[in-house]
JSON list of C-alpha atoms in Angstrom, two decimals:
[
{"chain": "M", "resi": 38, "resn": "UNK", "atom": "CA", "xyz": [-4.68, -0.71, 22.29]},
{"chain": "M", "resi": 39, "resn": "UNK", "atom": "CA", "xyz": [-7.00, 0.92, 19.18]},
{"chain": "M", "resi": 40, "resn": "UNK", "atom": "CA", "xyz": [-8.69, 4.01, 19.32]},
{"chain": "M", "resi": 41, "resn": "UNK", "atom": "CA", "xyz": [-11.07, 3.86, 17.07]},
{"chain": "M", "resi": 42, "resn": "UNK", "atom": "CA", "xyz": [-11.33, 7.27, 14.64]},
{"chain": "M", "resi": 43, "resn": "UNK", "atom": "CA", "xyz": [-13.12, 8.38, 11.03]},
{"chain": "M", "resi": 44, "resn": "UNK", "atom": "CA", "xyz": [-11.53, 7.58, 7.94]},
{"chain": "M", "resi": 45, "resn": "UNK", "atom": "CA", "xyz": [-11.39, 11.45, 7.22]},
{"chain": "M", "resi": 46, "resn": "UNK", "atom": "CA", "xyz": [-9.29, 12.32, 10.29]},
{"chain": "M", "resi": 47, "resn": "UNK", "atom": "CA", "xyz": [-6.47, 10.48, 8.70]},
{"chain": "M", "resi": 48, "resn": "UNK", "atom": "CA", "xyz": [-3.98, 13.18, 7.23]},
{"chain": "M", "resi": 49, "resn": "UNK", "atom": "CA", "xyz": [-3.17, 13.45, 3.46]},
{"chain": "M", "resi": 50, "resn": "UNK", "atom": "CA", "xyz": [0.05, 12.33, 2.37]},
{"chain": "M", "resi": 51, "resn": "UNK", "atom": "CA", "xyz": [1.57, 15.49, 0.21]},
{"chain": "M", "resi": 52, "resn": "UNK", "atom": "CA", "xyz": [-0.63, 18.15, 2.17]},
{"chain": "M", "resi": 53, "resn": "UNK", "atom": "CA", "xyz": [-1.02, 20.01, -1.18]},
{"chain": "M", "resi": 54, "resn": "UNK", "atom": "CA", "xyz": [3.00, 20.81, -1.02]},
{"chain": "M", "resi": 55, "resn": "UNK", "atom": "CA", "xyz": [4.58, 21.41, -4.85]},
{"chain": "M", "resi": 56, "resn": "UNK", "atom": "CA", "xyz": [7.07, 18.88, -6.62]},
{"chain": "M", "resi": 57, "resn": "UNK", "atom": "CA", "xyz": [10.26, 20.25, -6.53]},
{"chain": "M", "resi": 58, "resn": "UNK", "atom": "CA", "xyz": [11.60, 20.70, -9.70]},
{"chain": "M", "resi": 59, "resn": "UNK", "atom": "CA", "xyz": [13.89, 18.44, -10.27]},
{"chain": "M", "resi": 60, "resn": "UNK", "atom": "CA", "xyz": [11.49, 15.52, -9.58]},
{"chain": "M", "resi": 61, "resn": "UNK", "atom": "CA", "xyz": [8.89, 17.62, -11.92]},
{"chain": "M", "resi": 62, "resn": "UNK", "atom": "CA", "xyz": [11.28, 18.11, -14.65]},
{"chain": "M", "resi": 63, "resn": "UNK", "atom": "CA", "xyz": [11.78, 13.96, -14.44]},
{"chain": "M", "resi": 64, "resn": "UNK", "atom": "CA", "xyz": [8.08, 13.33, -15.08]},
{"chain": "M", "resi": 65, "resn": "UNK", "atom": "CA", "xyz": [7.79, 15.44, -17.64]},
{"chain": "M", "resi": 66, "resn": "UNK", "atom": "CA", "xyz": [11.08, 13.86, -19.61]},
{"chain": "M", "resi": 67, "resn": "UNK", "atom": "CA", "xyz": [9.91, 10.30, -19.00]},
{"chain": "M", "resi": 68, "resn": "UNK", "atom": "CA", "xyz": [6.34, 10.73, -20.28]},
{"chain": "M", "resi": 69, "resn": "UNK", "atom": "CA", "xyz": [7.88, 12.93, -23.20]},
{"chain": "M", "resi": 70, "resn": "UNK", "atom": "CA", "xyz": [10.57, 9.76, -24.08]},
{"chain": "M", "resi": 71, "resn": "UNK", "atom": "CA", "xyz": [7.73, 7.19, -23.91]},
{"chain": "M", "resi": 72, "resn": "UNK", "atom": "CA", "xyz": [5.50, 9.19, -25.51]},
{"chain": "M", "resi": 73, "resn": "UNK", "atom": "CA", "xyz": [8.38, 10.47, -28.36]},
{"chain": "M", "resi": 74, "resn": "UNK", "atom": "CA", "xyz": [8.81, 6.51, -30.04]},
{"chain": "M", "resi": 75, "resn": "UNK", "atom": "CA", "xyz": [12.46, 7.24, -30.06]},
{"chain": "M", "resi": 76, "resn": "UNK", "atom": "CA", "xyz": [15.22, 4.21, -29.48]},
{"chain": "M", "resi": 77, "resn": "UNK", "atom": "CA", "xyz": [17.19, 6.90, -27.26]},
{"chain": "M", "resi": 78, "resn": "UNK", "atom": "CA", "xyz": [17.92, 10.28, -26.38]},
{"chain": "M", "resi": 79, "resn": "UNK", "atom": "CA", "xyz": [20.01, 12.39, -24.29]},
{"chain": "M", "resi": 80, "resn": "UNK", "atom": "CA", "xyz": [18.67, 14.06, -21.29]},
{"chain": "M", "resi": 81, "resn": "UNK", "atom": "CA", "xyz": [19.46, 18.29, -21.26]},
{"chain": "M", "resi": 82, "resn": "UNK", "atom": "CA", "xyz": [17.32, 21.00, -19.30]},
{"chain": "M", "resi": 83, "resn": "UNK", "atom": "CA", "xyz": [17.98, 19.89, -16.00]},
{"chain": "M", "resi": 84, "resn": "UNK", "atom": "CA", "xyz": [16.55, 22.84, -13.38]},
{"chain": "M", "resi": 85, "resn": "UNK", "atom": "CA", "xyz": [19.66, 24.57, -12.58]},
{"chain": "M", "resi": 86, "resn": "UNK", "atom": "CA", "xyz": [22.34, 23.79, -9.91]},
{"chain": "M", "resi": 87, "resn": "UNK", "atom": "CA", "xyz": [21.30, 19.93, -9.90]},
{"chain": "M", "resi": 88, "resn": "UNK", "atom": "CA", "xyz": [24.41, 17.15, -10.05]},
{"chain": "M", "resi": 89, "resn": "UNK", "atom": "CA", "xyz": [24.25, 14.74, -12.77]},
{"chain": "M", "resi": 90, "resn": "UNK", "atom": "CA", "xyz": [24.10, 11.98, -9.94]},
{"chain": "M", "resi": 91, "resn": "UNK", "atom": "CA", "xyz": [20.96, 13.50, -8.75]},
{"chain": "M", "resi": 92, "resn": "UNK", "atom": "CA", "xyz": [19.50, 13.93, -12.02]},
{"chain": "M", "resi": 93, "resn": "UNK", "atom": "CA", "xyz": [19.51, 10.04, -12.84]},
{"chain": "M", "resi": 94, "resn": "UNK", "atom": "CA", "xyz": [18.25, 9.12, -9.29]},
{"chain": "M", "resi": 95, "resn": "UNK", "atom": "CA", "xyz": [15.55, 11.42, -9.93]},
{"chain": "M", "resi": 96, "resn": "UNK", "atom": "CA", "xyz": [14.89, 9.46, -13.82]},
{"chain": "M", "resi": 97, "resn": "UNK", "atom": "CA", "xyz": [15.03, 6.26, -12.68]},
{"chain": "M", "resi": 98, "resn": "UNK", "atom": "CA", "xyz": [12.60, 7.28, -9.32]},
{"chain": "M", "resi": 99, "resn": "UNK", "atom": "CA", "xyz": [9.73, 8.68, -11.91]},
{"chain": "M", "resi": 100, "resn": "UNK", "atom": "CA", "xyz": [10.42, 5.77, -14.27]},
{"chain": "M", "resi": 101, "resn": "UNK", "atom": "CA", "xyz": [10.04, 3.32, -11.27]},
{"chain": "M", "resi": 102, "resn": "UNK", "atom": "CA", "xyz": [6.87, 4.99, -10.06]},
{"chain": "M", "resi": 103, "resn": "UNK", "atom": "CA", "xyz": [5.38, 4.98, -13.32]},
{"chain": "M", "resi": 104, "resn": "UNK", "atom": "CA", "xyz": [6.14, 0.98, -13.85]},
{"chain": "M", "resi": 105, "resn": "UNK", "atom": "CA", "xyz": [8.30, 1.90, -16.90]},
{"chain": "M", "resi": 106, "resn": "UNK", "atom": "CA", "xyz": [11.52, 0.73, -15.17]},
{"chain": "M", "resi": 107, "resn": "UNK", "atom": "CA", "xyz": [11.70, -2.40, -17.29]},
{"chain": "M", "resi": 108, "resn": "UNK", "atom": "CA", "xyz": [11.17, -0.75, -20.90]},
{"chain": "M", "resi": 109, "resn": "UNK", "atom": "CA", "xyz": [13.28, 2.03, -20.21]},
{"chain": "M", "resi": 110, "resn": "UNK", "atom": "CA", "xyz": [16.47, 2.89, -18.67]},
{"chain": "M", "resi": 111, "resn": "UNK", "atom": "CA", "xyz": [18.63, 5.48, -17.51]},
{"chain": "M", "resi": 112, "resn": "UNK", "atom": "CA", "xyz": [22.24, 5.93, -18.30]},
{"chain": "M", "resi": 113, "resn": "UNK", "atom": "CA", "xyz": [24.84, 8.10, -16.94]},
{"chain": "M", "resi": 114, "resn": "UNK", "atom": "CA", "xyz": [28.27, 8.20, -18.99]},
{"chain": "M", "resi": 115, "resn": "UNK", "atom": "CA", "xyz": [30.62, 11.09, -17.84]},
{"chain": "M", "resi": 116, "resn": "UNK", "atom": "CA", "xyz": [28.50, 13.87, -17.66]},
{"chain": "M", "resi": 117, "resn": "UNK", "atom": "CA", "xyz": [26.02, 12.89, -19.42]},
{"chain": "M", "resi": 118, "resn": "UNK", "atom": "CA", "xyz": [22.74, 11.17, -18.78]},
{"chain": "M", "resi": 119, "resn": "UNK", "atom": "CA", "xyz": [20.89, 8.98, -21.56]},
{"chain": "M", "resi": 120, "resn": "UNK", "atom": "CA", "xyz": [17.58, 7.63, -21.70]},
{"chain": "M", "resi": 121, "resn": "UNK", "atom": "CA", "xyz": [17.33, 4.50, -23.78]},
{"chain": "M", "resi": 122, "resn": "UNK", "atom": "CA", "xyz": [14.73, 1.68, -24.60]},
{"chain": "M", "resi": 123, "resn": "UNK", "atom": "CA", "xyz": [15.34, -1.82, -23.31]},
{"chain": "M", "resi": 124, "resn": "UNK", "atom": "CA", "xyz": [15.54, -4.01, -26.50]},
{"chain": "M", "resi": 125, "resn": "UNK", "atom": "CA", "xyz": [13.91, -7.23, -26.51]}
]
């Protein structure tokens, strides 16, 4: 069955808890890439102790939650990781 309850009982979602930084650092480098006009770029200043896997997991996560995922992609070549522009 329902119980019915108020709207404001319901519990926020993040509960005012920070971004880690690793998924902070990923916002901040896909806004600054879309916002930059450049064709491509390579991705340094990774937070410290990260793996390059989990630095382009973390790239392509803030470029999917920002809807960017189909003008921009993510690249990982050795140990690198790229950021490019999808050309048309």
């Amino acid at each position: 069955m329902l119980e019915p309850i108020a709207i404001d009982d319901i519990p926020p979602i993040r509960d005012g808890r920070k971004l880690s930084p690793l998924r902070a650092f990923a916002d901040e480098t896909v806004i600054a890439f879309d916002k930059s006009g450049a064709d491509a770029a390579i991705v340094t200043g990774a937070p410290e102790g990260c793996k390059i896997n989990q630095i382009t997991y973390q790239l392509r996560d803030a470029l999917w939650r920002r809807g960017m995922s189909d003008r921009i992609r993510i690249m990982q070549r050795k140990r690198n990781v790229y950021i490019a522009r999808i050309q048309p």
